[in-house]
């Protein structure tokens, strides 16, 4: 039986340049979609999928993330004194237990592959998940849960995948497909941000992965790739001949919250998905059309 996925890595060390000046003092992962920071959505998704240990790879200026996953005594006390116990609950109910979160610093934002490599001591020798908080997925069944279920039927590396427009392949890691079974795809290669004419398919990786610990051996070589960064995709490409590798076309809608338009769209979609906001937001949208 495949080993249980107990640990997840949250790379939150990036600079978030596309959101400057908002991200000058505020980590990109703390940007709120409706009323919840991106990183909280990712942690809740992981917890719902059974993750027990949460490893954050942070960097300079990311303290707000640590504070968010901590008790705020002043706020608790003030709200308690005002009789707002309901709000105290919204501050605490989703928090992992003390000791379940570990923080390590990337120190230099050398790329996603490097960020994942920084978590190696905490993952050790077991398969693990990676979640990128700026990829937000609206789904009935959490995207990571879908990946984990798939991993238990077909153990190996598995990434969440979605078909993108051919002219957008240069924004993503792209899968070279061996066999396409509709939802599950076996993979024979990966290329980071290929131009349309060089792309092996238009099936793109989005920010949810289940990875075998052997990935750390490849990441430790610290080879740079697209954009001069240490790319996770390049390390994964080295594993396709030695480890079963799959892409899963997940059920759900993904929003690229690292991009301004994607972030706005996520706010709209998540607000429209809420009973307390749906009607007002529908009226609002209508007034702009
Ligand atoms: P992005 O590619 O979106 O980069 O990272 P970024 O620096 O966050 O944002 P832009 O492109 O400058 O606007 C995708 C994810 O990988 C993490 C980011 O924090 C984000 O969650 N990341 C990226 C790291 O943790 N370290 C890195 O060196 C690069």
PDB file of C-alpha atoms and ligand atoms in Angstrom:
ATOM      1  CA  UNK A   1       0.000   0.000   0.000  1.00  0.00           C
ATOM      2  CA  UNK A   2       1.225   3.512  -0.808  1.00  0.00           C
ATOM      3  CA  UNK A   3       2.622   5.445   2.138  1.00  0.00           C
ATOM      4  CA  UNK A   4       0.241   7.982   3.700  1.00  0.00           C
ATOM      5  CA  UNK A   5       0.764  11.639   2.764  1.00  0.00           C
ATOM      6  CA  UNK A   6       1.245  13.338   6.139  1.00  0.00           C
ATOM      7  CA  UNK A   7       3.366  16.376   5.330  1.00  0.00           C
ATOM      8  CA  UNK A   8       2.905  19.371   3.075  1.00  0.00           C
ATOM      9  CA  UNK A   9       5.295  22.105   1.985  1.00  0.00           C
ATOM     10  CA  UNK A  10       4.032  25.639   1.414  1.00  0.00           C
ATOM     11  CA  UNK A  11       6.616  27.673  -0.512  1.00  0.00           C
ATOM     12  CA  UNK A  12       5.932  31.276   0.467  1.00  0.00           C
ATOM     13  CA  UNK A  13       9.366  32.776  -0.130  1.00  0.00           C
ATOM     14  CA  UNK A  14       8.685  34.501  -3.471  1.00  0.00           C
ATOM     15  CA  UNK A  15       8.907  38.272  -3.914  1.00  0.00           C
ATOM     16  CA  UNK A  16       5.469  38.751  -5.468  1.00  0.00           C
ATOM     17  CA  UNK A  17       6.745  41.432  -7.839  1.00  0.00           C
ATOM     18  CA  UNK A  18       3.568  41.391  -9.932  1.00  0.00           C
ATOM     19  CA  UNK A  19       1.668  42.775  -6.962  1.00  0.00           C
ATOM     20  CA  UNK A  20       4.004  45.601  -6.015  1.00  0.00           C
ATOM     21  CA  UNK A  21       3.492  47.961  -4.262  1.00  0.00           C
ATOM     22  CA  UNK A  22       0.865  45.886  -2.372  1.00  0.00           C
ATOM     23  CA  UNK A  23       3.514  43.259  -1.601  1.00  0.00           C
ATOM     24  CA  UNK A  24       6.167  45.716  -0.415  1.00  0.00           C
ATOM     25  CA  UNK A  25       5.358  45.025   3.238  1.00  0.00           C
ATOM     26  CA  UNK A  26       2.581  42.442   2.864  1.00  0.00           C
ATOM     27  CA  UNK A  27       3.389  38.876   1.759  1.00  0.00           C
ATOM     28  CA  UNK A  28       1.565  37.981  -1.456  1.00  0.00           C
ATOM     29  CA  UNK A  29       0.212  34.886   0.288  1.00  0.00           C
ATOM     30  CA  UNK A  30      -1.583  37.146   2.793  1.00  0.00           C
ATOM     31  CA  UNK A  31      -3.639  38.887   0.099  1.00  0.00           C
ATOM     32  CA  UNK A  32      -7.279  38.175   0.902  1.00  0.00           C
ATOM     33  CA  UNK A  33      -9.773  36.552  -1.416  1.00  0.00           C
ATOM     34  CA  UNK A  34     -13.034  37.961  -0.034  1.00  0.00           C
ATOM     35  CA  UNK A  35     -12.081  37.830   3.661  1.00  0.00           C
ATOM     36  CA  UNK A  36      -9.483  35.099   3.960  1.00  0.00           C
ATOM     37  CA  UNK A  37      -5.785  35.179   3.071  1.00  0.00           C
ATOM     38  CA  UNK A  38      -4.608  32.930   0.244  1.00  0.00           C
ATOM     39  CA  UNK A  39      -2.363  30.939   2.562  1.00  0.00           C
ATOM     40  CA  UNK A  40      -5.279  30.080   4.840  1.00  0.00           C
ATOM     41  CA  UNK A  41      -7.211  28.574   1.920  1.00  0.00           C
ATOM     42  CA  UNK A  42      -4.170  26.414   1.122  1.00  0.00           C
ATOM     43  CA  UNK A  43      -3.687  25.268   4.726  1.00  0.00           C
ATOM     44  CA  UNK A  44      -7.394  24.475   5.104  1.00  0.00           C
ATOM     45  CA  UNK A  45      -7.303  22.482   1.872  1.00  0.00           C
ATOM     46  CA  UNK A  46      -4.303  20.502   3.130  1.00  0.00           C
ATOM     47  CA  UNK A  47      -5.870  19.862   6.536  1.00  0.00           C
ATOM     48  CA  UNK A  48      -9.083  18.662   4.870  1.00  0.00           C
ATOM     49  CA  UNK A  49      -6.970  16.186   2.884  1.00  0.00           C
ATOM     50  CA  UNK A  50      -5.479  14.728   6.072  1.00  0.00           C
ATOM     51  CA  UNK A  51      -2.151  16.612   6.252  1.00  0.00           C
ATOM     52  CA  UNK A  52      -0.718  16.585   9.775  1.00  0.00           C
ATOM     53  CA  UNK A  53       2.539  18.543   9.371  1.00  0.00           C
ATOM     54  CA  UNK A  54       2.747  21.903   7.604  1.00  0.00           C
ATOM     55  CA  UNK A  55       6.147  23.183   6.488  1.00  0.00           C
ATOM     56  CA  UNK A  56       6.290  26.841   5.435  1.00  0.00           C
ATOM     57  CA  UNK A  57       9.326  27.965   3.445  1.00  0.00           C
ATOM     58  CA  UNK A  58       9.360  31.688   4.086  1.00  0.00           C
ATOM     59  CA  UNK A  59      11.649  34.625   3.428  1.00  0.00           C
ATOM     60  CA  UNK A  60      12.247  38.209   4.484  1.00  0.00           C
ATOM     61  CA  UNK A  61       9.158  40.279   5.192  1.00  0.00           C
ATOM     62  CA  UNK A  62       6.884  37.265   5.630  1.00  0.00           C
ATOM     63  CA  UNK A  63       6.300  37.571   9.397  1.00  0.00           C
ATOM     64  CA  UNK A  64       2.623  38.352   8.866  1.00  0.00           C
ATOM     65  CA  UNK A  65       2.163  34.714   7.827  1.00  0.00           C
ATOM     66  CA  UNK A  66       3.548  33.435  11.141  1.00  0.00           C
ATOM     67  CA  UNK A  67       1.379  35.899  13.055  1.00  0.00           C
ATOM     68  CA  UNK A  68      -1.691  34.776  11.147  1.00  0.00           C
ATOM     69  CA  UNK A  69      -1.139  31.181  12.304  1.00  0.00           C
ATOM     70  CA  UNK A  70      -0.808  32.199  15.935  1.00  0.00           C
ATOM     71  CA  UNK A  71      -3.164  33.224  18.701  1.00  0.00           C
ATOM     72  CA  UNK A  72      -3.868  36.954  18.882  1.00  0.00           C
ATOM     73  CA  UNK A  73      -4.502  37.491  22.594  1.00  0.00           C
ATOM     74  CA  UNK A  74      -5.383  41.190  22.322  1.00  0.00           C
ATOM     75  CA  UNK A  75      -7.963  40.534  19.616  1.00  0.00           C
ATOM     76  CA  UNK A  76      -9.372  37.510  21.445  1.00  0.00           C
ATOM     77  CA  UNK A  77      -9.722  39.504  24.666  1.00  0.00           C
ATOM     78  CA  UNK A  78     -11.238  42.569  23.051  1.00  0.00           C
ATOM     79  CA  UNK A  79     -13.739  40.534  21.041  1.00  0.00           C
ATOM     80  CA  UNK A  80     -14.545  38.407  24.097  1.00  0.00           C
ATOM     81  CA  UNK A  81     -15.186  41.540  26.185  1.00  0.00           C
ATOM     82  CA  UNK A  82     -17.566  42.744  23.466  1.00  0.00           C
ATOM     83  CA  UNK A  83     -19.412  39.425  23.518  1.00  0.00           C
ATOM     84  CA  UNK A  84     -18.268  38.504  19.971  1.00  0.00           C
ATOM     85  CA  UNK A  85     -17.437  34.861  20.698  1.00  0.00           C
ATOM     86  CA  UNK A  86     -18.515  34.048  17.128  1.00  0.00           C
ATOM     87  CA  UNK A  87     -15.640  36.139  15.773  1.00  0.00           C
ATOM     88  CA  UNK A  88     -13.121  34.588  18.186  1.00  0.00           C
ATOM     89  CA  UNK A  89     -14.079  31.260  16.673  1.00  0.00           C
ATOM     90  CA  UNK A  90     -13.397  32.502  13.127  1.00  0.00           C
ATOM     91  CA  UNK A  91      -9.891  33.430  14.314  1.00  0.00           C
ATOM     92  CA  UNK A  92      -9.059  30.034  15.777  1.00  0.00           C
ATOM     93  CA  UNK A  93     -11.160  27.178  14.456  1.00  0.00           C
ATOM     94  CA  UNK A  94      -9.026  26.611  11.323  1.00  0.00           C
ATOM     95  CA  UNK A  95      -5.635  26.801  12.994  1.00  0.00           C
ATOM     96  CA  UNK A  96      -3.436  23.686  13.096  1.00  0.00           C
ATOM     97  CA  UNK A  97      -2.493  22.604  16.616  1.00  0.00           C
ATOM     98  CA  UNK A  98       0.650  23.948  18.289  1.00  0.00           C
ATOM     99  CA  UNK A  99       3.693  22.179  16.879  1.00  0.00           C
ATOM    100  CA  UNK A 100       2.055  21.164  13.610  1.00  0.00           C
ATOM    101  CA  UNK A 101       3.547  24.096  11.692  1.00  0.00           C
ATOM    102  CA  UNK A 102       7.277  24.450  11.021  1.00  0.00           C
ATOM    103  CA  UNK A 103       8.907  27.494   9.449  1.00  0.00           C
ATOM    104  CA  UNK A 104      12.163  27.540   7.595  1.00  0.00           C
ATOM    105  CA  UNK A 105      13.708  30.395   5.633  1.00  0.00           C
ATOM    106  CA  UNK A 106      14.705  30.182   2.018  1.00  0.00           C
ATOM    107  CA  UNK A 107      17.044  33.161   2.575  1.00  0.00           C
ATOM    108  CA  UNK A 108      17.495  33.740  -1.155  1.00  0.00           C
ATOM    109  CA  UNK A 109      14.444  33.441  -3.471  1.00  0.00           C
ATOM    110  CA  UNK A 110      16.258  31.338  -6.069  1.00  0.00           C
ATOM    111  CA  UNK A 111      13.127  29.693  -7.426  1.00  0.00           C
ATOM    112  CA  UNK A 112      10.369  27.250  -6.538  1.00  0.00           C
ATOM    113  CA  UNK A 113      12.668  24.220  -6.766  1.00  0.00           C
ATOM    114  CA  UNK A 114      15.046  25.812  -4.319  1.00  0.00           C
ATOM    115  CA  UNK A 115      12.175  26.645  -1.942  1.00  0.00           C
ATOM    116  CA  UNK A 116      11.024  23.009  -1.935  1.00  0.00           C
ATOM    117  CA  UNK A 117      14.614  21.815  -1.410  1.00  0.00           C
ATOM    118  CA  UNK A 118      14.814  24.046   1.694  1.00  0.00           C
ATOM    119  CA  UNK A 119      12.153  21.817   3.304  1.00  0.00           C
ATOM    120  CA  UNK A 120      14.180  18.590   2.891  1.00  0.00           C
ATOM    121  CA  UNK A 121      15.115  18.128   6.575  1.00  0.00           C
ATOM    122  CA  UNK A 122      11.489  18.361   7.643  1.00  0.00           C
ATOM    123  CA  UNK A 123      10.198  15.955   5.009  1.00  0.00           C
ATOM    124  CA  UNK A 124      12.999  13.422   5.324  1.00  0.00           C
ATOM    125  CA  UNK A 125      12.257  10.168   3.521  1.00  0.00           C
ATOM    126  CA  UNK A 126       8.530  10.122   2.860  1.00  0.00           C
ATOM    127  CA  UNK A 127       6.233  11.206   0.027  1.00  0.00           C
ATOM    128  CA  UNK A 128       4.798  14.664   0.604  1.00  0.00           C
ATOM    129  CA  UNK A 129       2.519  17.339  -0.848  1.00  0.00           C
ATOM    130  CA  UNK A 130       3.381  20.805  -2.148  1.00  0.00           C
ATOM    131  CA  UNK A 131       0.761  23.548  -2.327  1.00  0.00           C
ATOM    132  CA  UNK A 132       1.252  26.957  -3.922  1.00  0.00           C
ATOM    133  CA  UNK A 133      -1.096  29.333  -2.160  1.00  0.00           C
ATOM    134  CA  UNK A 134      -1.372  31.653  -5.135  1.00  0.00           C
ATOM    135  CA  UNK A 135      -3.064  28.891  -7.107  1.00  0.00           C
ATOM    136  CA  UNK A 136      -6.517  28.864  -5.583  1.00  0.00           C
ATOM    137  CA  UNK A 137      -8.958  26.096  -6.501  1.00  0.00           C
ATOM    138  CA  UNK A 138     -12.718  26.251  -6.088  1.00  0.00           C
ATOM    139  CA  UNK A 139     -13.911  22.652  -5.982  1.00  0.00           C
ATOM    140  CA  UNK A 140     -16.496  20.445  -4.307  1.00  0.00           C
ATOM    141  CA  UNK A 141     -13.781  18.010  -3.308  1.00  0.00           C
ATOM    142  CA  UNK A 142     -10.527  19.795  -2.347  1.00  0.00           C
ATOM    143  CA  UNK A 143      -7.944  19.531  -5.130  1.00  0.00           C
ATOM    144  CA  UNK A 144      -5.294  17.998  -2.842  1.00  0.00           C
ATOM    145  CA  UNK A 145      -7.777  15.368  -1.696  1.00  0.00           C
ATOM    146  CA  UNK A 146      -8.353  14.429  -5.351  1.00  0.00           C
ATOM    147  CA  UNK A 147      -4.593  14.058  -5.871  1.00  0.00           C
ATOM    148  CA  UNK A 148      -4.171  11.945  -2.738  1.00  0.00           C
ATOM    149  CA  UNK A 149      -6.987   9.603  -3.776  1.00  0.00           C
ATOM    150  CA  UNK A 150      -5.399   9.210  -7.184  1.00  0.00           C
ATOM    151  CA  UNK A 151      -1.969   8.600  -5.600  1.00  0.00           C
ATOM    152  CA  UNK A 152      -3.422   5.738  -3.539  1.00  0.00           C
ATOM    153  CA  UNK A 153      -4.605   3.973  -6.686  1.00  0.00           C
ATOM    154  CA  UNK A 154      -1.491   4.854  -8.723  1.00  0.00           C
ATOM    155  CA  UNK A 155       1.466   5.630  -6.444  1.00  0.00           C
ATOM    156  CA  UNK A 156       4.187   7.904  -7.797  1.00  0.00           C
ATOM    157  CA  UNK A 157       4.690  11.592  -8.463  1.00  0.00           C
ATOM    158  CA  UNK A 158       1.385  13.221  -9.316  1.00  0.00           C
ATOM    159  CA  UNK A 159       0.637  16.820 -10.240  1.00  0.00           C
ATOM    160  CA  UNK A 160      -2.631  18.684 -10.671  1.00  0.00           C
ATOM    161  CA  UNK A 161      -3.057  19.509 -14.350  1.00  0.00           C
ATOM    162  CA  UNK A 162      -5.304  21.591 -16.559  1.00  0.00           C
ATOM    163  CA  UNK A 163      -5.587  22.243 -20.268  1.00  0.00           C
ATOM    164  CA  UNK A 164      -4.540  25.790 -21.169  1.00  0.00           C
ATOM    165  CA  UNK A 165      -4.688  27.817 -24.365  1.00  0.00           C
ATOM    166  CA  UNK A 166      -1.786  26.864 -26.672  1.00  0.00           C
ATOM    167  CA  UNK A 167      -0.568  30.488 -26.623  1.00  0.00           C
ATOM    168  CA  UNK A 168      -0.282  30.330 -22.805  1.00  0.00           C
ATOM    169  CA  UNK A 169       2.107  27.370 -22.524  1.00  0.00           C
ATOM    170  CA  UNK A 170       4.981  29.757 -21.762  1.00  0.00           C
ATOM    171  CA  UNK A 171       3.361  30.596 -18.408  1.00  0.00           C
ATOM    172  CA  UNK A 172       3.405  27.043 -17.004  1.00  0.00           C
ATOM    173  CA  UNK A 173       5.243  23.779 -16.540  1.00  0.00           C
ATOM    174  CA  UNK A 174       3.914  21.621 -19.401  1.00  0.00           C
ATOM    175  CA  UNK A 175       3.485  17.835 -19.427  1.00  0.00           C
ATOM    176  CA  UNK A 176       4.724  15.560 -22.182  1.00  0.00           C
ATOM    177  CA  UNK A 177       1.971  12.958 -22.250  1.00  0.00           C
ATOM    178  CA  UNK A 178       2.667   9.254 -22.584  1.00  0.00           C
ATOM    179  CA  UNK A 179      -0.925   8.049 -22.277  1.00  0.00           C
ATOM    180  CA  UNK A 180      -4.034  10.182 -21.858  1.00  0.00           C
ATOM    181  CA  UNK A 181      -6.829   8.371 -20.053  1.00  0.00           C
ATOM    182  CA  UNK A 182      -9.049  11.422 -19.776  1.00  0.00           C
ATOM    183  CA  UNK A 183      -8.710  12.436 -16.175  1.00  0.00           C
ATOM    184  CA  UNK A 184      -5.442  10.668 -15.370  1.00  0.00           C
ATOM    185  CA  UNK A 185      -2.501  11.102 -17.688  1.00  0.00           C
ATOM    186  CA  UNK A 186       0.808   9.261 -17.529  1.00  0.00           C
ATOM    187  CA  UNK A 187       3.746  11.531 -18.133  1.00  0.00           C
ATOM    188  CA  UNK A 188       7.008  10.938 -19.985  1.00  0.00           C
ATOM    189  CA  UNK A 189       8.495  14.416 -19.707  1.00  0.00           C
ATOM    190  CA  UNK A 190       8.020  17.958 -18.386  1.00  0.00           C
ATOM    191  CA  UNK A 191       9.133  21.321 -19.765  1.00  0.00           C
ATOM    192  CA  UNK A 192       9.064  24.621 -17.881  1.00  0.00           C
ATOM    193  CA  UNK A 193       7.455  27.543 -19.734  1.00  0.00           C
ATOM    194  CA  UNK A 194       7.945  26.352 -23.331  1.00  0.00           C
ATOM    195  CA  UNK A 195       6.938  28.582 -26.224  1.00  0.00           C
ATOM    196  CA  UNK A 196       3.866  27.338 -28.053  1.00  0.00           C
ATOM    197  CA  UNK A 197       5.934  25.885 -30.913  1.00  0.00           C
ATOM    198  CA  UNK A 198       8.125  23.857 -28.512  1.00  0.00           C
ATOM    199  CA  UNK A 199       5.398  22.743 -26.100  1.00  0.00           C
ATOM    200  CA  UNK A 200       4.855  18.957 -26.016  1.00  0.00           C
ATOM    201  CA  UNK A 201       1.151  19.510 -25.144  1.00  0.00           C
ATOM    202  CA  UNK A 202      -1.065  22.199 -23.662  1.00  0.00           C
ATOM    203  CA  UNK A 203      -1.577  20.315 -20.406  1.00  0.00           C
ATOM    204  CA  UNK A 204      -0.182  22.554 -17.664  1.00  0.00           C
ATOM    205  CA  UNK A 205       0.861  21.869 -14.083  1.00  0.00           C
ATOM    206  CA  UNK A 206      -0.846  23.944 -11.430  1.00  0.00           C
ATOM    207  CA  UNK A 207       0.343  24.430  -7.873  1.00  0.00           C
ATOM    208  CA  UNK A 208      -0.575  21.097  -6.249  1.00  0.00           C
ATOM    209  CA  UNK A 209       1.889  18.210  -6.191  1.00  0.00           C
ATOM    210  CA  UNK A 210       2.452  14.865  -4.510  1.00  0.00           C
ATOM    211  CA  UNK A 211       6.141  14.098  -4.700  1.00  0.00           C
ATOM    212  CA  UNK A 212       8.437  11.248  -3.823  1.00  0.00           C
ATOM    213  CA  UNK A 213      11.354  12.227  -1.573  1.00  0.00           C
ATOM    214  CA  UNK A 214      13.887  11.331  -4.322  1.00  0.00           C
ATOM    215  CA  UNK A 215      13.103  14.777  -5.750  1.00  0.00           C
ATOM    216  CA  UNK A 216      15.495  16.254  -3.165  1.00  0.00           C
ATOM    217  CA  UNK A 217      18.473  14.452  -4.763  1.00  0.00           C
ATOM    218  CA  UNK A 218      17.713  16.192  -8.050  1.00  0.00           C
ATOM    219  CA  UNK A 219      17.011  19.554  -6.435  1.00  0.00           C
ATOM    220  CA  UNK A 220      20.281  19.394  -4.503  1.00  0.00           C
ATOM    221  CA  UNK A 221      22.158  19.789  -7.811  1.00  0.00           C
ATOM    222  CA  UNK A 222      20.733  23.324  -7.896  1.00  0.00           C
ATOM    223  CA  UNK A 223      20.679  23.518 -11.686  1.00  0.00           C
ATOM    224  CA  UNK A 224      19.056  26.672 -12.969  1.00  0.00           C
ATOM    225  CA  UNK A 225      16.470  26.691 -15.754  1.00  0.00           C
ATOM    226  CA  UNK A 226      13.851  29.050 -17.186  1.00  0.00           C
ATOM    227  CA  UNK A 227      14.252  32.612 -15.916  1.00  0.00           C
ATOM    228  CA  UNK A 228      17.591  31.693 -14.268  1.00  0.00           C
ATOM    229  CA  UNK A 229      15.641  30.068 -11.391  1.00  0.00           C
ATOM    230  CA  UNK A 230      16.003  26.637  -9.807  1.00  0.00           C
ATOM    231  CA  UNK A 231      12.861  25.088 -11.240  1.00  0.00           C
ATOM    232  CA  UNK A 232      10.878  22.300  -9.594  1.00  0.00           C
ATOM    233  CA  UNK A 233       9.703  21.182 -13.051  1.00  0.00           C
ATOM    234  CA  UNK A 234      13.303  20.488 -14.172  1.00  0.00           C
ATOM    235  CA  UNK A 235      13.962  18.239 -11.150  1.00  0.00           C
ATOM    236  CA  UNK A 236      10.695  16.399 -11.799  1.00  0.00           C
ATOM    237  CA  UNK A 237      11.631  15.917 -15.460  1.00  0.00           C
ATOM    238  CA  UNK A 238      14.727  14.016 -14.268  1.00  0.00           C
ATOM    239  CA  UNK A 239      12.501  11.551 -12.394  1.00  0.00           C
ATOM    240  CA  UNK A 240      10.184  10.409 -15.176  1.00  0.00           C
ATOM    241  CA  UNK A 241      12.289   7.377 -16.120  1.00  0.00           C
ATOM    242  CA  UNK A 242      12.743   6.136 -12.556  1.00  0.00           C
ATOM    243  CA  UNK A 243       9.415   6.987 -10.863  1.00  0.00           C
ATOM    244  CA  UNK A 244       5.835   6.551 -12.123  1.00  0.00           C
ATOM    245  CA  UNK A 245       4.579  10.022 -12.993  1.00  0.00           C
ATOM    246  CA  UNK A 246       1.014  11.219 -13.493  1.00  0.00           C
ATOM    247  CA  UNK A 247      -0.975  14.353 -14.146  1.00  0.00           C
ATOM    248  CA  UNK A 248      -4.538  14.592 -12.840  1.00  0.00           C
ATOM    249  CA  UNK A 249      -7.115  16.766 -14.573  1.00  0.00           C
ATOM    250  CA  UNK A 250      -8.788  17.711 -11.302  1.00  0.00           C
ATOM    251  CA  UNK A 251     -12.444  18.660 -10.906  1.00  0.00           C
ATOM    252  CA  UNK A 252     -12.744  22.315 -10.024  1.00  0.00           C
ATOM    253  CA  UNK A 253     -11.812  25.799 -11.141  1.00  0.00           C
ATOM    254  CA  UNK A 254      -8.335  27.197 -10.622  1.00  0.00           C
ATOM    255  CA  UNK A 255      -7.536  30.885 -10.235  1.00  0.00           C
ATOM    256  CA  UNK A 256      -4.061  32.316 -10.724  1.00  0.00           C
ATOM    257  CA  UNK A 257      -3.957  34.675  -7.773  1.00  0.00           C
ATOM    258  CA  UNK A 258      -0.356  35.615  -8.534  1.00  0.00           C
ATOM    259  CA  UNK A 259      -1.773  37.592 -11.439  1.00  0.00           C
ATOM    260  CA  UNK A 260      -3.915  40.707 -10.987  1.00  0.00           C
ATOM    261  CA  UNK A 261      -6.785  39.679 -13.266  1.00  0.00           C
ATOM    262  CA  UNK A 262      -6.778  36.120 -11.895  1.00  0.00           C
ATOM    263  CA  UNK A 263      -6.873  37.513  -8.365  1.00  0.00           C
ATOM    264  CA  UNK A 264      -9.850  39.754  -9.160  1.00  0.00           C
ATOM    265  CA  UNK A 265     -11.641  36.839 -10.797  1.00  0.00           C
ATOM    266  CA  UNK A 266     -11.042  34.665  -7.729  1.00  0.00           C
ATOM    267  CA  UNK A 267     -12.599  37.330  -5.522  1.00  0.00           C
ATOM    268  CA  UNK A 268     -15.661  37.421  -7.738  1.00  0.00           C
ATOM    269  CA  UNK A 269     -15.994  33.650  -8.004  1.00  0.00           C
ATOM    270  CA  UNK A 270     -15.560  33.045  -4.268  1.00  0.00           C
ATOM    271  CA  UNK A 271     -17.998  35.843  -3.398  1.00  0.00           C
ATOM    272  CA  UNK A 272     -20.554  34.456  -5.852  1.00  0.00           C
ATOM    273  CA  UNK A 273     -20.106  31.059  -4.198  1.00  0.00           C
ATOM    274  CA  UNK A 274     -21.179  32.460  -0.815  1.00  0.00           C
ATOM    275  CA  UNK A 275     -24.814  32.604   0.230  1.00  0.00           C
ATOM    276  CA  UNK A 276     -24.263  35.793   2.245  1.00  0.00           C
ATOM    277  CA  UNK A 277     -22.812  37.692  -0.750  1.00  0.00           C
ATOM    278  CA  UNK A 278     -24.120  36.108  -3.927  1.00  0.00           C
ATOM    279  CA  UNK A 279     -27.093  38.405  -4.539  1.00  0.00           C
ATOM    280  CA  UNK A 280     -25.260  41.658  -3.795  1.00  0.00           C
ATOM    281  CA  UNK A 281     -22.303  40.676  -5.986  1.00  0.00           C
ATOM    282  CA  UNK A 282     -24.577  39.608  -8.840  1.00  0.00           C
ATOM    283  CA  UNK A 283     -26.216  43.041  -8.703  1.00  0.00           C
ATOM    284  CA  UNK A 284     -22.813  44.686  -8.650  1.00  0.00           C
ATOM    285  CA  UNK A 285     -21.535  42.735 -11.654  1.00  0.00           C
ATOM    286  CA  UNK A 286     -24.720  43.503 -13.575  1.00  0.00           C
ATOM    287  CA  UNK A 287     -24.247  47.221 -12.980  1.00  0.00           C
ATOM    288  CA  UNK A 288     -20.927  47.044 -14.881  1.00  0.00           C
ATOM    289  CA  UNK A 289     -22.262  45.250 -17.944  1.00  0.00           C
TER     290      UNK A 289
HETATM  291  P1  LIG B   1       5.845  32.860  -8.479  1.00  0.00           P
HETATM  292  O1  LIG B   1       6.424  32.248  -9.682  1.00  0.00           O
HETATM  293  O2  LIG B   1       4.467  33.380  -8.574  1.00  0.00           O
HETATM  294  O3  LIG B   1       6.851  33.999  -8.010  1.00  0.00           O
HETATM  295  O4  LIG B   1       5.930  31.796  -7.299  1.00  0.00           O
HETATM  296  P2  LIG B   1       6.662  35.149  -6.960  1.00  0.00           P
HETATM  297  O5  LIG B   1       8.013  35.697  -6.633  1.00  0.00           O
HETATM  298  O6  LIG B   1       5.869  34.695  -5.777  1.00  0.00           O
HETATM  299  O7  LIG B   1       5.790  36.250  -7.704  1.00  0.00           O
HETATM  300  P3  LIG B   1       6.140  37.250  -8.928  1.00  0.00           P
HETATM  301  O8  LIG B   1       6.224  36.368 -10.151  1.00  0.00           O
HETATM  302  O9  LIG B   1       7.419  37.970  -8.609  1.00  0.00           O
HETATM  303  O10 LIG B   1       4.970  38.188  -8.957  1.00  0.00           O
HETATM  304  C1  LIG B   1       5.013  30.746  -7.136  1.00  0.00           C
HETATM  305  C2  LIG B   1       5.074  30.284  -5.688  1.00  0.00           C
HETATM  306  O11 LIG B   1       6.383  29.848  -5.358  1.00  0.00           O
HETATM  307  C3  LIG B   1       6.888  30.564  -4.245  1.00  0.00           C
HETATM  308  C4  LIG B   1       6.059  31.847  -4.184  1.00  0.00           C
HETATM  309  O12 LIG B   1       6.019  32.356  -2.859  1.00  0.00           O
HETATM  310  C5  LIG B   1       4.716  31.388  -4.692  1.00  0.00           C
HETATM  311  O13 LIG B   1       3.934  30.810  -3.654  1.00  0.00           O
HETATM  312  N1  LIG B   1       8.327  30.845  -4.439  1.00  0.00           N
HETATM  313  C6  LIG B   1       8.764  31.298  -5.647  1.00  0.00           C
HETATM  314  C7  LIG B   1       9.182  30.643  -3.380  1.00  0.00           C
HETATM  315  O14 LIG B   1       8.784  30.241  -2.276  1.00  0.00           O
HETATM  316  N2  LIG B   1      10.505  30.930  -3.576  1.00  0.00           N
HETATM  317  C8  LIG B   1      11.004  31.361  -4.761  1.00  0.00           C
HETATM  318  O15 LIG B   1      12.221  31.565  -4.871  1.00  0.00           O
HETATM  319  C9  LIG B   1      10.101  31.553  -5.820  1.00  0.00           C
END
